[in-house]
Short mmCIF file of C-alpha atoms in Angstrom, two decimals:
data_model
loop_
_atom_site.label_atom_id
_atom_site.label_comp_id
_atom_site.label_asym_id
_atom_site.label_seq_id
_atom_site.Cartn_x
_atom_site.Cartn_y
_atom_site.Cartn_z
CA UNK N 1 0.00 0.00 0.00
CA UNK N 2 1.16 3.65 -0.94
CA UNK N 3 0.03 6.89 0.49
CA UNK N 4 -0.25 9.64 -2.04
CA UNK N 5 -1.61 13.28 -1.91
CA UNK N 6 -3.83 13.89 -4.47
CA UNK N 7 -4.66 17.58 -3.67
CA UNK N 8 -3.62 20.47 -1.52
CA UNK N 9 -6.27 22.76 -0.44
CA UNK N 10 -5.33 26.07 1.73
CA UNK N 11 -2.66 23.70 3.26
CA UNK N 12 -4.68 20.87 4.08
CA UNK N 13 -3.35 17.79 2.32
CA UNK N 14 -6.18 14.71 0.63
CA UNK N 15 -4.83 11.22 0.68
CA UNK N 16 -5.48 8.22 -1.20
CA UNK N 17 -4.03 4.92 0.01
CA UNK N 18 -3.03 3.45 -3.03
CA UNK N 19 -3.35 -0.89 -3.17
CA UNK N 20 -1.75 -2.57 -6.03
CA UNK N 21 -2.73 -5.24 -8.07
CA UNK N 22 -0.13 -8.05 -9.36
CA UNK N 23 -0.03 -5.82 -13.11
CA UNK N 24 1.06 -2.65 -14.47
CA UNK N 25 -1.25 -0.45 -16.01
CA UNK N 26 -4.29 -2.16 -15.03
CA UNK N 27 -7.66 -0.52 -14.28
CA UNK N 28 -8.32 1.11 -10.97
CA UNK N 29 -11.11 1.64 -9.18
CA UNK N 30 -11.62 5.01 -7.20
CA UNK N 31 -13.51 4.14 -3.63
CA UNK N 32 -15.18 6.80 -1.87
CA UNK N 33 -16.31 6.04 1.68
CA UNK N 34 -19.46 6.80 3.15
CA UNK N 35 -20.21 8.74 6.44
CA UNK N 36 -22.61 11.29 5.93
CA UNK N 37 -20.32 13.41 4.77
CA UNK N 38 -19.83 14.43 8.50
CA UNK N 39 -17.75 10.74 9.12
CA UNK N 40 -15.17 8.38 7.82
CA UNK N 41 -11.71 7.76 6.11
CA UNK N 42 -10.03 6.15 2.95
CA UNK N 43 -8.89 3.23 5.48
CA UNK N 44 -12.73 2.54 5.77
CA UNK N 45 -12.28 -0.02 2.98
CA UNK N 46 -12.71 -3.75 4.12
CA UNK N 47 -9.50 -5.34 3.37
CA UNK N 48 -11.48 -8.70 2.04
CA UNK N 49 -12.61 -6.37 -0.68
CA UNK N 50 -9.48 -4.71 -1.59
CA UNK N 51 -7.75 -8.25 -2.45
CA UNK N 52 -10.76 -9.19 -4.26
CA UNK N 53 -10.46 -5.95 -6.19
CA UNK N 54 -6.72 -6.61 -6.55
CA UNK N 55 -6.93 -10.32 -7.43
CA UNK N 56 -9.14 -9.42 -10.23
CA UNK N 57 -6.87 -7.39 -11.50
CA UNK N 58 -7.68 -4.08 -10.55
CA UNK N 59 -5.36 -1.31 -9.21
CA UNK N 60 -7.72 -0.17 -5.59
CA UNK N 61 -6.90 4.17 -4.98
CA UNK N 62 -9.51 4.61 -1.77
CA UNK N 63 -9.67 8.51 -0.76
CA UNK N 64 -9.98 11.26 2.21
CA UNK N 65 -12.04 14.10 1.09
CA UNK N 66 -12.88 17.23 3.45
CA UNK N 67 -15.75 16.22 5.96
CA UNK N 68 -19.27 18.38 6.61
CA UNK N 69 -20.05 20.46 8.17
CA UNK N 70 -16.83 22.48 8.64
CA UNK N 71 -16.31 22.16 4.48
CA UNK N 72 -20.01 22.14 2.61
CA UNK N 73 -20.65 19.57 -0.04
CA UNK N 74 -20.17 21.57 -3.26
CA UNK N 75 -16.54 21.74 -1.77
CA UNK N 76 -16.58 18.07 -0.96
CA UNK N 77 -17.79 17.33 -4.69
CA UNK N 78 -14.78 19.47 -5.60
CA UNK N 79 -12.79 17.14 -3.90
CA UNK N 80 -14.01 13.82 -5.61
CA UNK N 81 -13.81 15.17 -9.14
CA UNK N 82 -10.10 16.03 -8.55
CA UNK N 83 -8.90 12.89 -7.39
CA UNK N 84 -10.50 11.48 -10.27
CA UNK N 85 -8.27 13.93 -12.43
CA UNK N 86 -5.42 13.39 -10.51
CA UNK N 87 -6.01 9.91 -11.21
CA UNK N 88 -6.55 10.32 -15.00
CA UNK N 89 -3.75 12.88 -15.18
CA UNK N 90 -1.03 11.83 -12.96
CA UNK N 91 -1.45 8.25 -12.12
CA UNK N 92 -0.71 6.27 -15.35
CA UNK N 93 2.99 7.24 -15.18
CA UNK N 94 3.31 7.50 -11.45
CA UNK N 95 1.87 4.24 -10.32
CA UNK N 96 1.00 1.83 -14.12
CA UNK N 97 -3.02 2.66 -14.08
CA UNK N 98 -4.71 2.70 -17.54
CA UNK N 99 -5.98 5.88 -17.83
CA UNK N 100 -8.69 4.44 -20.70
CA UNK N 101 -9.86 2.04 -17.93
CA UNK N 102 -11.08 4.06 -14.63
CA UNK N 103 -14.17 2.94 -12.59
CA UNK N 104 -14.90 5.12 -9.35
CA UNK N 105 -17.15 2.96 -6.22
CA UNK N 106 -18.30 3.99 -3.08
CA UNK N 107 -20.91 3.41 -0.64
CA UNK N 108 -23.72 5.31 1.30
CA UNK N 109 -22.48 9.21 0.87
CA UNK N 110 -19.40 7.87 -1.19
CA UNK N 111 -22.01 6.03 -3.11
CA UNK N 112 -23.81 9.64 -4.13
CA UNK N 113 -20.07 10.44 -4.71
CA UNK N 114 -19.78 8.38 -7.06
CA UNK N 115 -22.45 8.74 -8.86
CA UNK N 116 -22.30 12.67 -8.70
CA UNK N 117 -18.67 12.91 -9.62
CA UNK N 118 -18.94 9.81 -12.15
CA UNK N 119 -21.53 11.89 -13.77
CA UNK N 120 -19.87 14.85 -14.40
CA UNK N 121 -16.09 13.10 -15.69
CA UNK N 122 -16.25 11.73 -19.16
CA UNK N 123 -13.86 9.69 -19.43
CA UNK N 124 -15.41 7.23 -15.99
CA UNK N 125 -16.08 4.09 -17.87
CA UNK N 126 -18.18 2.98 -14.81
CA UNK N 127 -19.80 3.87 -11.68
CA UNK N 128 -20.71 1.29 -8.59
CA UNK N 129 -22.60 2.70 -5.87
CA UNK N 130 -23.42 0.64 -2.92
CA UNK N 131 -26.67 2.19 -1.08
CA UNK N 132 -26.16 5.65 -2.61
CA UNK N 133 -28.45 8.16 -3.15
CA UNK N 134 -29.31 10.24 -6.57
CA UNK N 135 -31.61 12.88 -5.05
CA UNK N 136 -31.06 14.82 -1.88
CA UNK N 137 -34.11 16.98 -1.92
CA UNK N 138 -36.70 14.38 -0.67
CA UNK N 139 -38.39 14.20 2.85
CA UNK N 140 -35.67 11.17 3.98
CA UNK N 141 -32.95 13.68 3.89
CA UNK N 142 -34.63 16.95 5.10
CA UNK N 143 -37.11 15.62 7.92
CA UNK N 144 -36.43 14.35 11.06
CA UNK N 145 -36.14 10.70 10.47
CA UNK N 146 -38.11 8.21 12.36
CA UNK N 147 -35.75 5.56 12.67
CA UNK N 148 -33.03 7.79 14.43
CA UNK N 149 -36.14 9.37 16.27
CA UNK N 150 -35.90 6.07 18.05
CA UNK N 151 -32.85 6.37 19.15
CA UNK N 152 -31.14 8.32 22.34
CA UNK N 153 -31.81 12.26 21.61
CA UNK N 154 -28.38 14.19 21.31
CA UNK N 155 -28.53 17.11 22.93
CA UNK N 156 -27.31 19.99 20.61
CA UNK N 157 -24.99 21.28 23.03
CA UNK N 158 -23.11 18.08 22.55
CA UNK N 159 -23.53 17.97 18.87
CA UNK N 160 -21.70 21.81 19.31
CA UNK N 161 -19.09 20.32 20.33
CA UNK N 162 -18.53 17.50 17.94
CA UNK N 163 -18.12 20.61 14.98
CA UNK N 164 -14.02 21.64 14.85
CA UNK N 165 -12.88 25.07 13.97
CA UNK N 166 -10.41 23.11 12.00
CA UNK N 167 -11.03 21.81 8.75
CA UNK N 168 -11.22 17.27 8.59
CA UNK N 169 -10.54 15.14 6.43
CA UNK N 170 -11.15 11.83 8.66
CA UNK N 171 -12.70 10.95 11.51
CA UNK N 172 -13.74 7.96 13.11
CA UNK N 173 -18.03 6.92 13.81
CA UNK N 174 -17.26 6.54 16.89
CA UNK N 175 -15.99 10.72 17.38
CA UNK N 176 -18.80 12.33 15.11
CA UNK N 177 -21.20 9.43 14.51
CA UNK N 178 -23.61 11.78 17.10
CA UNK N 179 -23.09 14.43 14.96
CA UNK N 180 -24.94 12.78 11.95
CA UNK N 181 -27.86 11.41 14.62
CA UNK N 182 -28.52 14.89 15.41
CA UNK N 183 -28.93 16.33 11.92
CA UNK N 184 -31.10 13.45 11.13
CA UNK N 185 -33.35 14.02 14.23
CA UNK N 186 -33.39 17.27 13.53
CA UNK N 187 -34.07 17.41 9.91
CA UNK N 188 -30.72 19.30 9.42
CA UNK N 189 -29.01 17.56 7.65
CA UNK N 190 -29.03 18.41 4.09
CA UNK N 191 -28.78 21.70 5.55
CA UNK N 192 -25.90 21.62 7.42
CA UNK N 193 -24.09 19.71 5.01
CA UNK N 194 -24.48 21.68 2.16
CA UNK N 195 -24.99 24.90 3.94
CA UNK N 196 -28.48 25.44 1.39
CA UNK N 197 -31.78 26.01 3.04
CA UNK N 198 -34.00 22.99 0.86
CA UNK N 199 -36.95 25.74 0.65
CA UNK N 200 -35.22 29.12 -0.32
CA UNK N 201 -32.05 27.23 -2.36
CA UNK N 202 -33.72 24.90 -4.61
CA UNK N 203 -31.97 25.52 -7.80
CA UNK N 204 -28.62 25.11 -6.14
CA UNK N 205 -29.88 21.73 -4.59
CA UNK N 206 -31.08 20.65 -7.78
CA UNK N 207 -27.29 20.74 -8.90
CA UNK N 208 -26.11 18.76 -6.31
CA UNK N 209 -28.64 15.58 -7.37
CA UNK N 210 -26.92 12.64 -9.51
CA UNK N 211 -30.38 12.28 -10.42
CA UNK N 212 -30.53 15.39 -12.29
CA UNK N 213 -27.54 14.45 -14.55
CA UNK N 214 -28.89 11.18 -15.66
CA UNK N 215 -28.20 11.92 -19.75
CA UNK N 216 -27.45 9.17 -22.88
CA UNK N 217 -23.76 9.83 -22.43
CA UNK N 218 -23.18 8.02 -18.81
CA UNK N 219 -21.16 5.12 -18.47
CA UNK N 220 -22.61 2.15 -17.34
CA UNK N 221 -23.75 2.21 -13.51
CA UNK N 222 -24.45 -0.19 -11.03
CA UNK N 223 -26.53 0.03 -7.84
CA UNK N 224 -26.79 -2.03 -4.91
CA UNK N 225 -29.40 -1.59 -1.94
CA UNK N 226 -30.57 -3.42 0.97
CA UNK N 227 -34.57 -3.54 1.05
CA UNK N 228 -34.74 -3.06 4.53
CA UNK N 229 -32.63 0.02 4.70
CA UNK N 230 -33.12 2.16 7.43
CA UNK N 231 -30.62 5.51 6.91
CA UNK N 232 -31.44 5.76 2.99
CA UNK N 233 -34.36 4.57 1.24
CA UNK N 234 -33.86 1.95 -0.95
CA UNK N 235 -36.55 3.89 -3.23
CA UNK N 236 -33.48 5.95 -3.71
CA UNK N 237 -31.21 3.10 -6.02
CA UNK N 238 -34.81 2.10 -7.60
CA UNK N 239 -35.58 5.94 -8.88
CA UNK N 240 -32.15 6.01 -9.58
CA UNK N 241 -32.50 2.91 -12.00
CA UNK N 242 -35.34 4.28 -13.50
CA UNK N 243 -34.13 7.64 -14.85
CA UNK N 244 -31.34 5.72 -16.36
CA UNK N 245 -33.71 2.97 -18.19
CA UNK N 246 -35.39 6.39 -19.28
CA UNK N 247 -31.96 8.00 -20.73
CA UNK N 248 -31.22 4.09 -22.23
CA UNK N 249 -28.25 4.17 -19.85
CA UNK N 250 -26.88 0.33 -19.40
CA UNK N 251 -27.42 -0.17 -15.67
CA UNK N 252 -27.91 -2.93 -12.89
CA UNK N 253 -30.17 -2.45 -9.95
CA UNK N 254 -29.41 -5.53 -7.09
CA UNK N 255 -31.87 -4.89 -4.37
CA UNK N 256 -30.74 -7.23 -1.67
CA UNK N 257 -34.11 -8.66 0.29
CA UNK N 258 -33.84 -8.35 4.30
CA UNK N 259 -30.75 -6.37 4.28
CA UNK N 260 -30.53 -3.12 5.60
CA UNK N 261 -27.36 -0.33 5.09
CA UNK N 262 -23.82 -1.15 5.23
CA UNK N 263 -25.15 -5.04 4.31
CA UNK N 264 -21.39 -4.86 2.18
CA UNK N 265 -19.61 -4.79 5.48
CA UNK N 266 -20.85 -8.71 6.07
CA UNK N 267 -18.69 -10.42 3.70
CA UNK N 268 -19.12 -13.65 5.20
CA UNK N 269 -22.57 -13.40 4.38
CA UNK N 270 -23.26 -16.03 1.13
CA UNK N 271 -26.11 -13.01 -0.47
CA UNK N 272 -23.53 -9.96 -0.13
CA UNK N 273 -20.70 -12.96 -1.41
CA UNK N 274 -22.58 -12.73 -4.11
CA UNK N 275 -23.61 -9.27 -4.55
CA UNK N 276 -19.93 -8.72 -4.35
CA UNK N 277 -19.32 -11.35 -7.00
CA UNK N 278 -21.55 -9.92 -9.66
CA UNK N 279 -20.25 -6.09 -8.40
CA UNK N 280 -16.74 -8.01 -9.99
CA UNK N 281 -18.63 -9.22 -12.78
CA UNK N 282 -19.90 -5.56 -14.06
CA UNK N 283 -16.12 -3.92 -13.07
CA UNK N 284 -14.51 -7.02 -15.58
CA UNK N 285 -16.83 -6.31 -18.20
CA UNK N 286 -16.86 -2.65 -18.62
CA UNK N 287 -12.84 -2.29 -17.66
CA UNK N 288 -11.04 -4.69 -19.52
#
């Protein structure tokens, strides 16, 4: 494994941990981890799949990116789009990736990553996202959320203090996991994160929805969603699926029956062993 900085932003430095497979200039995959935006880090990937990835024969480039709410998404976007450049750009000579062969992954938030910065780079020849999310303006996002309504309140005052005057790009669940349980109790969220009221800001919302980029010239996507999902719908994969059949964009929709978010993180499960296998199926196809 090789740590690289992909970008410098007012001194703060993004990583990628960079996991090799056995060839030179291979594909790569670019994984985005989830979180919330608020949450997480490019050592979030489960090992079991990065030597799947790598025995395949793809190259495995898993990223930081600056965390809500102390960056806002559009910046967080930003972030995504250049490592994908970086990737495109500086990669092929410095580490033997095919640039012709680049496929970006990512789960939950990093699966709206995906799909958002996927969408907007040409040259992507595919897009996986595990429970992702292509619209960010529906009542899941912006309302308080039953499920976490069941849970413990947080106390603002102790949410105030989970938000740095500093600028992250990791952090652990356990440190700002109460963070995210507040927003979505709240109804915050989308709020906080993006720093765009979903009433007065609508237009600017609208171009921060995967959804709303859905056109003929996508590369082939993928989605995978448990049906018992409890942090985002899986409604949000099957709309997802649908604008795409609309646009004639080759896709796959796996809706995974009695599994609910993060189901990927089970790999000793035989359904998600096969999810997995078929995720491997669509990367082999469209990359090589």
């Amino acid at each position: 494994m090789r740590t690289i900085c992909y970008k410098t932003v007012n001194g703060i430095h993004l990583l990628g941990d960079f996991y090799s497979a056995s060839k030179t200039n291979a594909p790569v995959i670019v994984y985005i981890h989830g979180g919330g935006f608020i949450f997480g880090s490019r050592k979030d990937i489960l090992p079991e799949h990065i030597t799947q990835y790598n025995q395949a024969g793809f190259h495995v480039f898993s990223i930081d990116y600056r965390l809500a709410p102390e960056t806002k998404l559009p910046a967080i976007a930003e972030d995504v789009q250049d490592a994908l450049r970086w990737v495109r750009d500086q990669a092929p000579g410095m580490l033997g990736i095919k640039p012709s062969a680049i496929a970006v992954i990512g789960s939950s938030a990093g699966g709206y990553l995906a799909l958002l910065a996927g969408s907007k780079e040409s040259y992507v020849k595919a897009i996986v996202s595990f429970y992702g999310y292509g619209d960010i303006r529906g009542n899941w996002a912006s309302e308080p959320s039953p499920f976490y309504l069941q849970k413990t309140l947080v106390p603002k005052k102790l949410a105030d203090q989970l938000i740095t005057k500093e600028v992250l790009t990791e952090s652990s669940i356990q440190q700002r996991f109460g963070l995210y349980l507040y927003y979505r109790q709240q109804g915050s969220w989308i709020r906080e994160t993006t720093g765009l009221d979903p009433i007065r800001n609508q237009e600017e919302l609208r171009l921060l929805c995967p959804i709303e980029y859905v056109n003929p010239s996508l590369p082939p996507i993928m989605l995978l969603h448990g049906e018992t999902d409890h942090d985002v719908p899986c409604e949000e994969s099957i709309s997802m699926a649908e604008r795409l059949k609309g646009a004639g964009i080759e896709h796959t929709l796996l809706t995974l029956p009695g599994e609910d978010h993060l189901f990927d993180r089970q790999p000793e499960k035989e359904n998600v062993q096969r999810a997995f296998a078929q995720v491997l199926d669509f990367l082999y196809c469209h990359l090589t």
